[in-house]
PDB file of C-alpha atoms and ligand atoms in Angstrom:
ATOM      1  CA  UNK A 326      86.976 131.158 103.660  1.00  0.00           C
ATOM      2  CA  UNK A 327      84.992 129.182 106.489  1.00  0.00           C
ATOM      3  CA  UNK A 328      86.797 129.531 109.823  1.00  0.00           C
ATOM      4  CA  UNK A 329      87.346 125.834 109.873  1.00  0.00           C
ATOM      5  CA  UNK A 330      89.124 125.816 113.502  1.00  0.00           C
ATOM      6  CA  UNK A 331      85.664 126.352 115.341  1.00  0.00           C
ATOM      7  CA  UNK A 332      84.482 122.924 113.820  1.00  0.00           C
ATOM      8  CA  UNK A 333      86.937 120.656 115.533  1.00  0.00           C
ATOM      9  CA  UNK A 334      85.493 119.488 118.770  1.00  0.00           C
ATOM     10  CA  UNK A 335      86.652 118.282 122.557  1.00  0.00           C
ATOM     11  CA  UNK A 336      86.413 115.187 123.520  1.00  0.00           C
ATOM     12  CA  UNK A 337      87.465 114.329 126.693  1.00  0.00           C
ATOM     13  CA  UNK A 338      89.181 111.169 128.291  1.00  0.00           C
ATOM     14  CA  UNK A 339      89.334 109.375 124.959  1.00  0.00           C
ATOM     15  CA  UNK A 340      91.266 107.194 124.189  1.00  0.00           C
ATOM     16  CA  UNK A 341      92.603 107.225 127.744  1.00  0.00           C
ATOM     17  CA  UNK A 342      91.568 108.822 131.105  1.00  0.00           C
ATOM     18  CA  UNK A 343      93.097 112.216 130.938  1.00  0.00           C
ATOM     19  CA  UNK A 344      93.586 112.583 127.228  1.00  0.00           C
ATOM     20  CA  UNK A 345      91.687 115.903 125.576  1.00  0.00           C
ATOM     21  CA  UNK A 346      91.549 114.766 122.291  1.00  0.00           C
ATOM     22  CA  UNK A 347      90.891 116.735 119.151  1.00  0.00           C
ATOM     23  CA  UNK A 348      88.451 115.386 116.907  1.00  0.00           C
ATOM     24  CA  UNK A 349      88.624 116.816 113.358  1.00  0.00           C
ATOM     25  CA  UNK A 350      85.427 114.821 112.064  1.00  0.00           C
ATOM     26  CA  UNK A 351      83.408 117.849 112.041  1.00  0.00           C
ATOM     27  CA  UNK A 352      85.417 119.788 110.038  1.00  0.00           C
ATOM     28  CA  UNK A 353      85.830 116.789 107.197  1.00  0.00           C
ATOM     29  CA  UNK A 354      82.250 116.393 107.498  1.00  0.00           C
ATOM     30  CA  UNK A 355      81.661 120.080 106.634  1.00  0.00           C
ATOM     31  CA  UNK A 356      82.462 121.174 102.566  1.00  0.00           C
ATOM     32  CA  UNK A 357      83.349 124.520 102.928  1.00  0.00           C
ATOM     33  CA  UNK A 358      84.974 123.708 106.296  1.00  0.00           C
ATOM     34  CA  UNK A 359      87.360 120.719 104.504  1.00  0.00           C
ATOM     35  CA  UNK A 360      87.991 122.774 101.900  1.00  0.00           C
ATOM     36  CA  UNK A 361      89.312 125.616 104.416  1.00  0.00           C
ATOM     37  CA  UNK A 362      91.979 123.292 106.321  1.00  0.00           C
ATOM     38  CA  UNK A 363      92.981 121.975 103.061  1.00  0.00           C
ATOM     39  CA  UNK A 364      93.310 125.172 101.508  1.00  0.00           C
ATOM     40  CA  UNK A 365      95.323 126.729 104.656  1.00  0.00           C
ATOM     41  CA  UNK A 366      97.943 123.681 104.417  1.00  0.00           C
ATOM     42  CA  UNK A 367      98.420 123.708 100.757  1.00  0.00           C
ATOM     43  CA  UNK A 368      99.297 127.612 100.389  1.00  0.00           C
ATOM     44  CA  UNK A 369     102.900 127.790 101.869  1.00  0.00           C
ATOM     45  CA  UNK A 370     104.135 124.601  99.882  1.00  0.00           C
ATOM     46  CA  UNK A 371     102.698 125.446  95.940  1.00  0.00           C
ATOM     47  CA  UNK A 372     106.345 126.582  94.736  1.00  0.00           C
ATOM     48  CA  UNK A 373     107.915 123.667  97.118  1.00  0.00           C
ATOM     49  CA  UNK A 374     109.423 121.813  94.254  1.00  0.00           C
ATOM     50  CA  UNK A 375     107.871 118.813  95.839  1.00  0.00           C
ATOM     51  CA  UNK A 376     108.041 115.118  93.923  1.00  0.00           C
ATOM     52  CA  UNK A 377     105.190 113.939  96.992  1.00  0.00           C
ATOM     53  CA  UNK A 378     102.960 113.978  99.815  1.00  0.00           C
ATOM     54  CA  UNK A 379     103.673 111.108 102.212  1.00  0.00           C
ATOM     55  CA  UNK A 380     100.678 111.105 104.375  1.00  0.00           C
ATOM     56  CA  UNK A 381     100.451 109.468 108.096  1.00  0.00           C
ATOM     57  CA  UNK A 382      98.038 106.554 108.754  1.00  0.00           C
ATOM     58  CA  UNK A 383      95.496 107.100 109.705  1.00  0.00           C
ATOM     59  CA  UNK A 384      94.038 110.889 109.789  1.00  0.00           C
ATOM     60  CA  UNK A 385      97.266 112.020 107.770  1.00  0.00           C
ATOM     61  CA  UNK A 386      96.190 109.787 104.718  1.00  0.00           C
ATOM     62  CA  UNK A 387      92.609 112.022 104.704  1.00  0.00           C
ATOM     63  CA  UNK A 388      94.425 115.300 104.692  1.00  0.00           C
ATOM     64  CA  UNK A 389      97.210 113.976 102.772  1.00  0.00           C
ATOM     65  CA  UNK A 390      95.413 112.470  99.612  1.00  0.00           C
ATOM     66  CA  UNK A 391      93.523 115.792  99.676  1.00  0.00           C
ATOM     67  CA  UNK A 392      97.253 117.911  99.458  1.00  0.00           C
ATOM     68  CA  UNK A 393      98.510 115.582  96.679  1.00  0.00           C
ATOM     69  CA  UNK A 394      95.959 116.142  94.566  1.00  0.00           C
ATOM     70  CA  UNK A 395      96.201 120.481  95.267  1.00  0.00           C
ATOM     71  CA  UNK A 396      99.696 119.930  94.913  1.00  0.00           C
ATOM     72  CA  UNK A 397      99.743 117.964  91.781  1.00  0.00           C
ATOM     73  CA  UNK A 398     102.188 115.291  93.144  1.00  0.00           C
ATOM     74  CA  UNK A 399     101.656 111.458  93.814  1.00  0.00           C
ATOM     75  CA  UNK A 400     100.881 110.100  97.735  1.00  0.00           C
ATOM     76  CA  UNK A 401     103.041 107.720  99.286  1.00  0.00           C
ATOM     77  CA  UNK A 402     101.181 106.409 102.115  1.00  0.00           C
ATOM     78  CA  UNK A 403     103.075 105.358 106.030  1.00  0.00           C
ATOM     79  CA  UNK A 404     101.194 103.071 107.915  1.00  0.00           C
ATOM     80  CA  UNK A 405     100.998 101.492 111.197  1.00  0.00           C
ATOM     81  CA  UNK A 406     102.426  98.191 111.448  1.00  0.00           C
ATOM     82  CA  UNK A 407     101.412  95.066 109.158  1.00  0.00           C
ATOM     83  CA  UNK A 408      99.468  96.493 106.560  1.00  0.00           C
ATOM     84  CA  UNK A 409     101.325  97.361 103.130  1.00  0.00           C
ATOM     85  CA  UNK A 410     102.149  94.293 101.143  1.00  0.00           C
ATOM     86  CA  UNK A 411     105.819  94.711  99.679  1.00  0.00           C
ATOM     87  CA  UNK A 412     108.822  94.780 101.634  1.00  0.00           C
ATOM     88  CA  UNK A 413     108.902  97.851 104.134  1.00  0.00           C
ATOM     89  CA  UNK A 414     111.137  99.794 106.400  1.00  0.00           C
ATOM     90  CA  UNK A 415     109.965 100.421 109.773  1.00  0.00           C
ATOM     91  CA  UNK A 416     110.413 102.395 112.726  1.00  0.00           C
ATOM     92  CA  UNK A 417     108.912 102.980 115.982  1.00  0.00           C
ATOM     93  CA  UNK A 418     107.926 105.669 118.459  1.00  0.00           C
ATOM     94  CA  UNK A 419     106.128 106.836 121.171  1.00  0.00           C
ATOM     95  CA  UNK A 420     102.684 109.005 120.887  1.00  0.00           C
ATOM     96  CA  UNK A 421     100.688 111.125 123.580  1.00  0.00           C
ATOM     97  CA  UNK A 422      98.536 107.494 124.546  1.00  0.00           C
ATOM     98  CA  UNK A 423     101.080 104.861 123.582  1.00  0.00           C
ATOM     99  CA  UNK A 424     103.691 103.293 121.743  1.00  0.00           C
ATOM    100  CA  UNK A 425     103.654 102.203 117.641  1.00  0.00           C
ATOM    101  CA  UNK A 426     105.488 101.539 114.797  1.00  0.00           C
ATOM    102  CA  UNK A 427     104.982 103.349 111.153  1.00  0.00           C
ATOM    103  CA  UNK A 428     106.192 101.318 107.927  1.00  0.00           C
ATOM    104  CA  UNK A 429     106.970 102.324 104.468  1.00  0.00           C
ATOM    105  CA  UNK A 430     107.458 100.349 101.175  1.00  0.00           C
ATOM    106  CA  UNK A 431     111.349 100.222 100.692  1.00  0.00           C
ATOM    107  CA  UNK A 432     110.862 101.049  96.837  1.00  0.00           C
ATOM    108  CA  UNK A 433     108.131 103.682  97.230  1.00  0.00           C
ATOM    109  CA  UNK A 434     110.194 107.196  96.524  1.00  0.00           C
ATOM    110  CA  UNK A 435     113.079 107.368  94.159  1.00  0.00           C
ATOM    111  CA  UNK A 436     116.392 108.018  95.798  1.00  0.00           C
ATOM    112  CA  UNK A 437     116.131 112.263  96.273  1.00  0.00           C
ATOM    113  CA  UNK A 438     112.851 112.688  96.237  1.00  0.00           C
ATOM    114  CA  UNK A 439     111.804 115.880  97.355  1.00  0.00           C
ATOM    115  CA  UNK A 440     108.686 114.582  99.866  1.00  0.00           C
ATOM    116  CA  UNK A 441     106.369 116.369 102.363  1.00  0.00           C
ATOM    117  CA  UNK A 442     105.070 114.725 105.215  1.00  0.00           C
ATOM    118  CA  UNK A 443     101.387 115.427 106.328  1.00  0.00           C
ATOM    119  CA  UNK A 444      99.446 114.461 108.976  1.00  0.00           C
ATOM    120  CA  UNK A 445      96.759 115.976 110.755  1.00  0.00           C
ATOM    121  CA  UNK A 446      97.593 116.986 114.578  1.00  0.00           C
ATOM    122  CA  UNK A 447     101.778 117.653 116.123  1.00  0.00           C
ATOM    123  CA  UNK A 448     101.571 116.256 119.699  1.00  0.00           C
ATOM    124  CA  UNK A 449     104.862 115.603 121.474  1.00  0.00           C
ATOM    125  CA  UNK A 450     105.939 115.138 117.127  1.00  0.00           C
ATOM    126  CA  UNK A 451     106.671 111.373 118.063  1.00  0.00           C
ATOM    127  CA  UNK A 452     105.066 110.490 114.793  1.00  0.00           C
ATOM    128  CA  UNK A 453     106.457 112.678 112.565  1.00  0.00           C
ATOM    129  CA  UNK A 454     110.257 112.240 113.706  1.00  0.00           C
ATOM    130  CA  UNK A 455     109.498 108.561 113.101  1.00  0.00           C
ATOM    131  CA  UNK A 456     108.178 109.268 109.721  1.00  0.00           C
ATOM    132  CA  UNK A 457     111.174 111.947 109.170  1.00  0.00           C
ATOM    133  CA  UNK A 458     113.564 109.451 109.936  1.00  0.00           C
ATOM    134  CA  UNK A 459     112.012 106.528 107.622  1.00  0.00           C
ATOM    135  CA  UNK A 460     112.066 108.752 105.134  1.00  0.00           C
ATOM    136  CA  UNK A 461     115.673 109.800 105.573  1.00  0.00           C
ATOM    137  CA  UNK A 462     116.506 105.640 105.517  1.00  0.00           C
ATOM    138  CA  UNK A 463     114.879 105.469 102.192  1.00  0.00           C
ATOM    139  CA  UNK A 464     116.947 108.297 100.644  1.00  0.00           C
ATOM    140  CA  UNK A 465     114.531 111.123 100.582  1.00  0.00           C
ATOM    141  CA  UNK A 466     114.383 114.442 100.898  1.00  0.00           C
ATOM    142  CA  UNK A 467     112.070 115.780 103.725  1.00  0.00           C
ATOM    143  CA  UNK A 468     111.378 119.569 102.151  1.00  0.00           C
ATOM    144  CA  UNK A 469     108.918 120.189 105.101  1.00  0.00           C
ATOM    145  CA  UNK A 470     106.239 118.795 107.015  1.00  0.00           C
ATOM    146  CA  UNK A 471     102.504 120.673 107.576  1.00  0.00           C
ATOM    147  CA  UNK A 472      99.823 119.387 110.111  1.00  0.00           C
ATOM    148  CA  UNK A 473      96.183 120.467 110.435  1.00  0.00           C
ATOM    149  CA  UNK A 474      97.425 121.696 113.956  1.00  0.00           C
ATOM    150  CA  UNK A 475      99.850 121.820 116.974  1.00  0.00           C
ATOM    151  CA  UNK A 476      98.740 120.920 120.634  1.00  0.00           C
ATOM    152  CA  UNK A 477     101.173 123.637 122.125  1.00  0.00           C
ATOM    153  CA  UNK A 478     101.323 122.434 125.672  1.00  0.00           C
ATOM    154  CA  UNK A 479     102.461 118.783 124.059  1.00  0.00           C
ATOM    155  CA  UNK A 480     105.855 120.789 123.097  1.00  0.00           C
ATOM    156  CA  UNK A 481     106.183 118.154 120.065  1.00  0.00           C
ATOM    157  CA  UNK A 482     107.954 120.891 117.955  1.00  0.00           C
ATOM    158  CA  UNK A 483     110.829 121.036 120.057  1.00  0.00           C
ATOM    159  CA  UNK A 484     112.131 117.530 119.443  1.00  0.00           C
ATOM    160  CA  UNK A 485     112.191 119.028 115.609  1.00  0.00           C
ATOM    161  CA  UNK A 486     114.894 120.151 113.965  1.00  0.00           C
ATOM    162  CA  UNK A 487     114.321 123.676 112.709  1.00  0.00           C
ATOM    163  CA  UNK A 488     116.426 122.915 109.171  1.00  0.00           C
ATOM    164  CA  UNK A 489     113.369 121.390 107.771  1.00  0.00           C
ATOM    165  CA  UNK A 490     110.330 123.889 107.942  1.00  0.00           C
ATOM    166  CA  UNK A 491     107.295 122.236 109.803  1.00  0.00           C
ATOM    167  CA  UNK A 492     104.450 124.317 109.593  1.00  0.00           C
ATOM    168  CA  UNK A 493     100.864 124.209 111.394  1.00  0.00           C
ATOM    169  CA  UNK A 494      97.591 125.622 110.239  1.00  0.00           C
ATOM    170  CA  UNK A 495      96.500 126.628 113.525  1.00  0.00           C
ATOM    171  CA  UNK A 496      98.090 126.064 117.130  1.00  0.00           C
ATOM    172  CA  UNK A 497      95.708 124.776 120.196  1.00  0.00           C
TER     173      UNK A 497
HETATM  174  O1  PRP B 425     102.726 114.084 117.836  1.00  0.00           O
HETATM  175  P1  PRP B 425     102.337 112.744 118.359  1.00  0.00           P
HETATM  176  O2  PRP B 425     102.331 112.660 119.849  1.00  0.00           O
HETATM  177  O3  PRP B 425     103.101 111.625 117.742  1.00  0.00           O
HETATM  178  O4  PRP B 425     100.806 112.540 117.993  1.00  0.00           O
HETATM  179  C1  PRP B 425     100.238 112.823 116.758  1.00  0.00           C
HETATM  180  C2  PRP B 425      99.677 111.583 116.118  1.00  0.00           C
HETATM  181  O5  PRP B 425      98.652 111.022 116.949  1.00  0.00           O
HETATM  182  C3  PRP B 425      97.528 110.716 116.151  1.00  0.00           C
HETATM  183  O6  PRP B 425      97.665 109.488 115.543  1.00  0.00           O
HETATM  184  P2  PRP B 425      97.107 108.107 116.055  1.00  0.00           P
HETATM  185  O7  PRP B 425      98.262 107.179 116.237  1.00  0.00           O
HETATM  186  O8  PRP B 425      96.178 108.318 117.205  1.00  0.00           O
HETATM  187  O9  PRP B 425      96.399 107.530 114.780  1.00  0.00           O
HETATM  188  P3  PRP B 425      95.105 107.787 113.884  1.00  0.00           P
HETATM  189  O10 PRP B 425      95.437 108.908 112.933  1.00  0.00           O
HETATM  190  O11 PRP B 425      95.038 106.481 113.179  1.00  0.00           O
HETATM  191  O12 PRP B 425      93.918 108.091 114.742  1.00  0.00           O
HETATM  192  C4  PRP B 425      97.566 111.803 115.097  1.00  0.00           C
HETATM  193  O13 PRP B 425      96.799 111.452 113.957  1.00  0.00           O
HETATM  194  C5  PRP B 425      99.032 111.927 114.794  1.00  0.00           C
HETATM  195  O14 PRP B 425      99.458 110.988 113.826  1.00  0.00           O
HETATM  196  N1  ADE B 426      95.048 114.831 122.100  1.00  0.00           N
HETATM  197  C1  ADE B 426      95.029 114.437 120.817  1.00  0.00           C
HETATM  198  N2  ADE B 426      93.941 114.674 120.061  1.00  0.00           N
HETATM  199  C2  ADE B 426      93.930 114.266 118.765  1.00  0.00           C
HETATM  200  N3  ADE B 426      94.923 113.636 118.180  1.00  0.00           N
HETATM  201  C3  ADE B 426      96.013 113.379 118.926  1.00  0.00           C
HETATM  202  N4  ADE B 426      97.176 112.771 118.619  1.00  0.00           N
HETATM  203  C4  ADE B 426      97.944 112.764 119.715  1.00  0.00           C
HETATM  204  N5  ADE B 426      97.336 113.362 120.744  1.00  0.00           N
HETATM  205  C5  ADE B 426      96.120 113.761 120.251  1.00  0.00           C
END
């Protein structure tokens, strides 16, 4: 399998002064180098017992559609404020560069539903805590959540509470 890690690049001061980010374009741009990341996050959840993959907006909806379809489930997408077209739930946060708010449709999971969240990078985990605890509102069950990878020095894992697994392909 490609070593898919070397493809995502530096960039600094984007979106802000002082942020490093992590740009995974290279690696979706590259076949063998997709199909690596893909590969690495779908392995630890095939026996999961999972109903679906509820993907992030924006980066989380690229890796996420990509899981569903390994993991034969359905994808239940969360997006950023304003843009899904039945009645949602919402909730807000705090990320790295910001503040925003994530939305779900209120009937998109049946009440149990065994879900796992994707997205691609853990920061300080602001995102996913605000997607764990929509999905918690709706009456799901979060059986785990998997990102591309972890920026360590961000510490977002230890907002997380260690009941639910949430596992990273690789750790910056
Ligand atoms: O752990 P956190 O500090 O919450 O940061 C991680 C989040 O930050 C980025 O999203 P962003 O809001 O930049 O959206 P994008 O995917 O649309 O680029 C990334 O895709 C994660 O969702
Ligand atoms: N530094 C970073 N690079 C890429 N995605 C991010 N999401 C939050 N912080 C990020």
């Amino acid at each position: 399998m490609k070593q898919w890690q070397a493809l995502v690049r530096d960039i600094p001061d984007f979106p802000r002064p002082g942020i490093l980010f992590k740009d995974i374009t290279p690696v979706l741009a590259d076949a063998e180098g997709f199909a690596a990341a893909v590969a690495a996050m779908v392995e630890p959840w095939r026996e999961a017992g999972l109903d679906a993959v509820v993907g992030i907006e924006s980066r989380g909806f690229i890796l996420g559609a990509a899981l569903a379809q390994a993991l034969g489930t359905g994808f239940v997408p969360v997006r950023k404020p304003g843009r899904l077209p039945a009645d949602t739930l919402s909730q807000d946060y705090a990320l790295e560069y910001g503040t925003d708010r994530l939305e779900v449709h209120v009937d998109a999971l049946p009440a149990g539903a065994r879900v796992l969240l994707v997205d691609d990078v853990l920061a300080t985990g602001g995102t996913l805590l605000a997607a764990r605890s929509l999905m918690r509102r709706q009456g799901a069950e979060v059986a785990g959540a998997t990102v591309l990878f972890e920026m360590l020095a961000l510490g977002g894992r230890a907002h997380w509470d260690e009941s639910v697994p949430l596992l990273a392909a690789a750790a910056y």
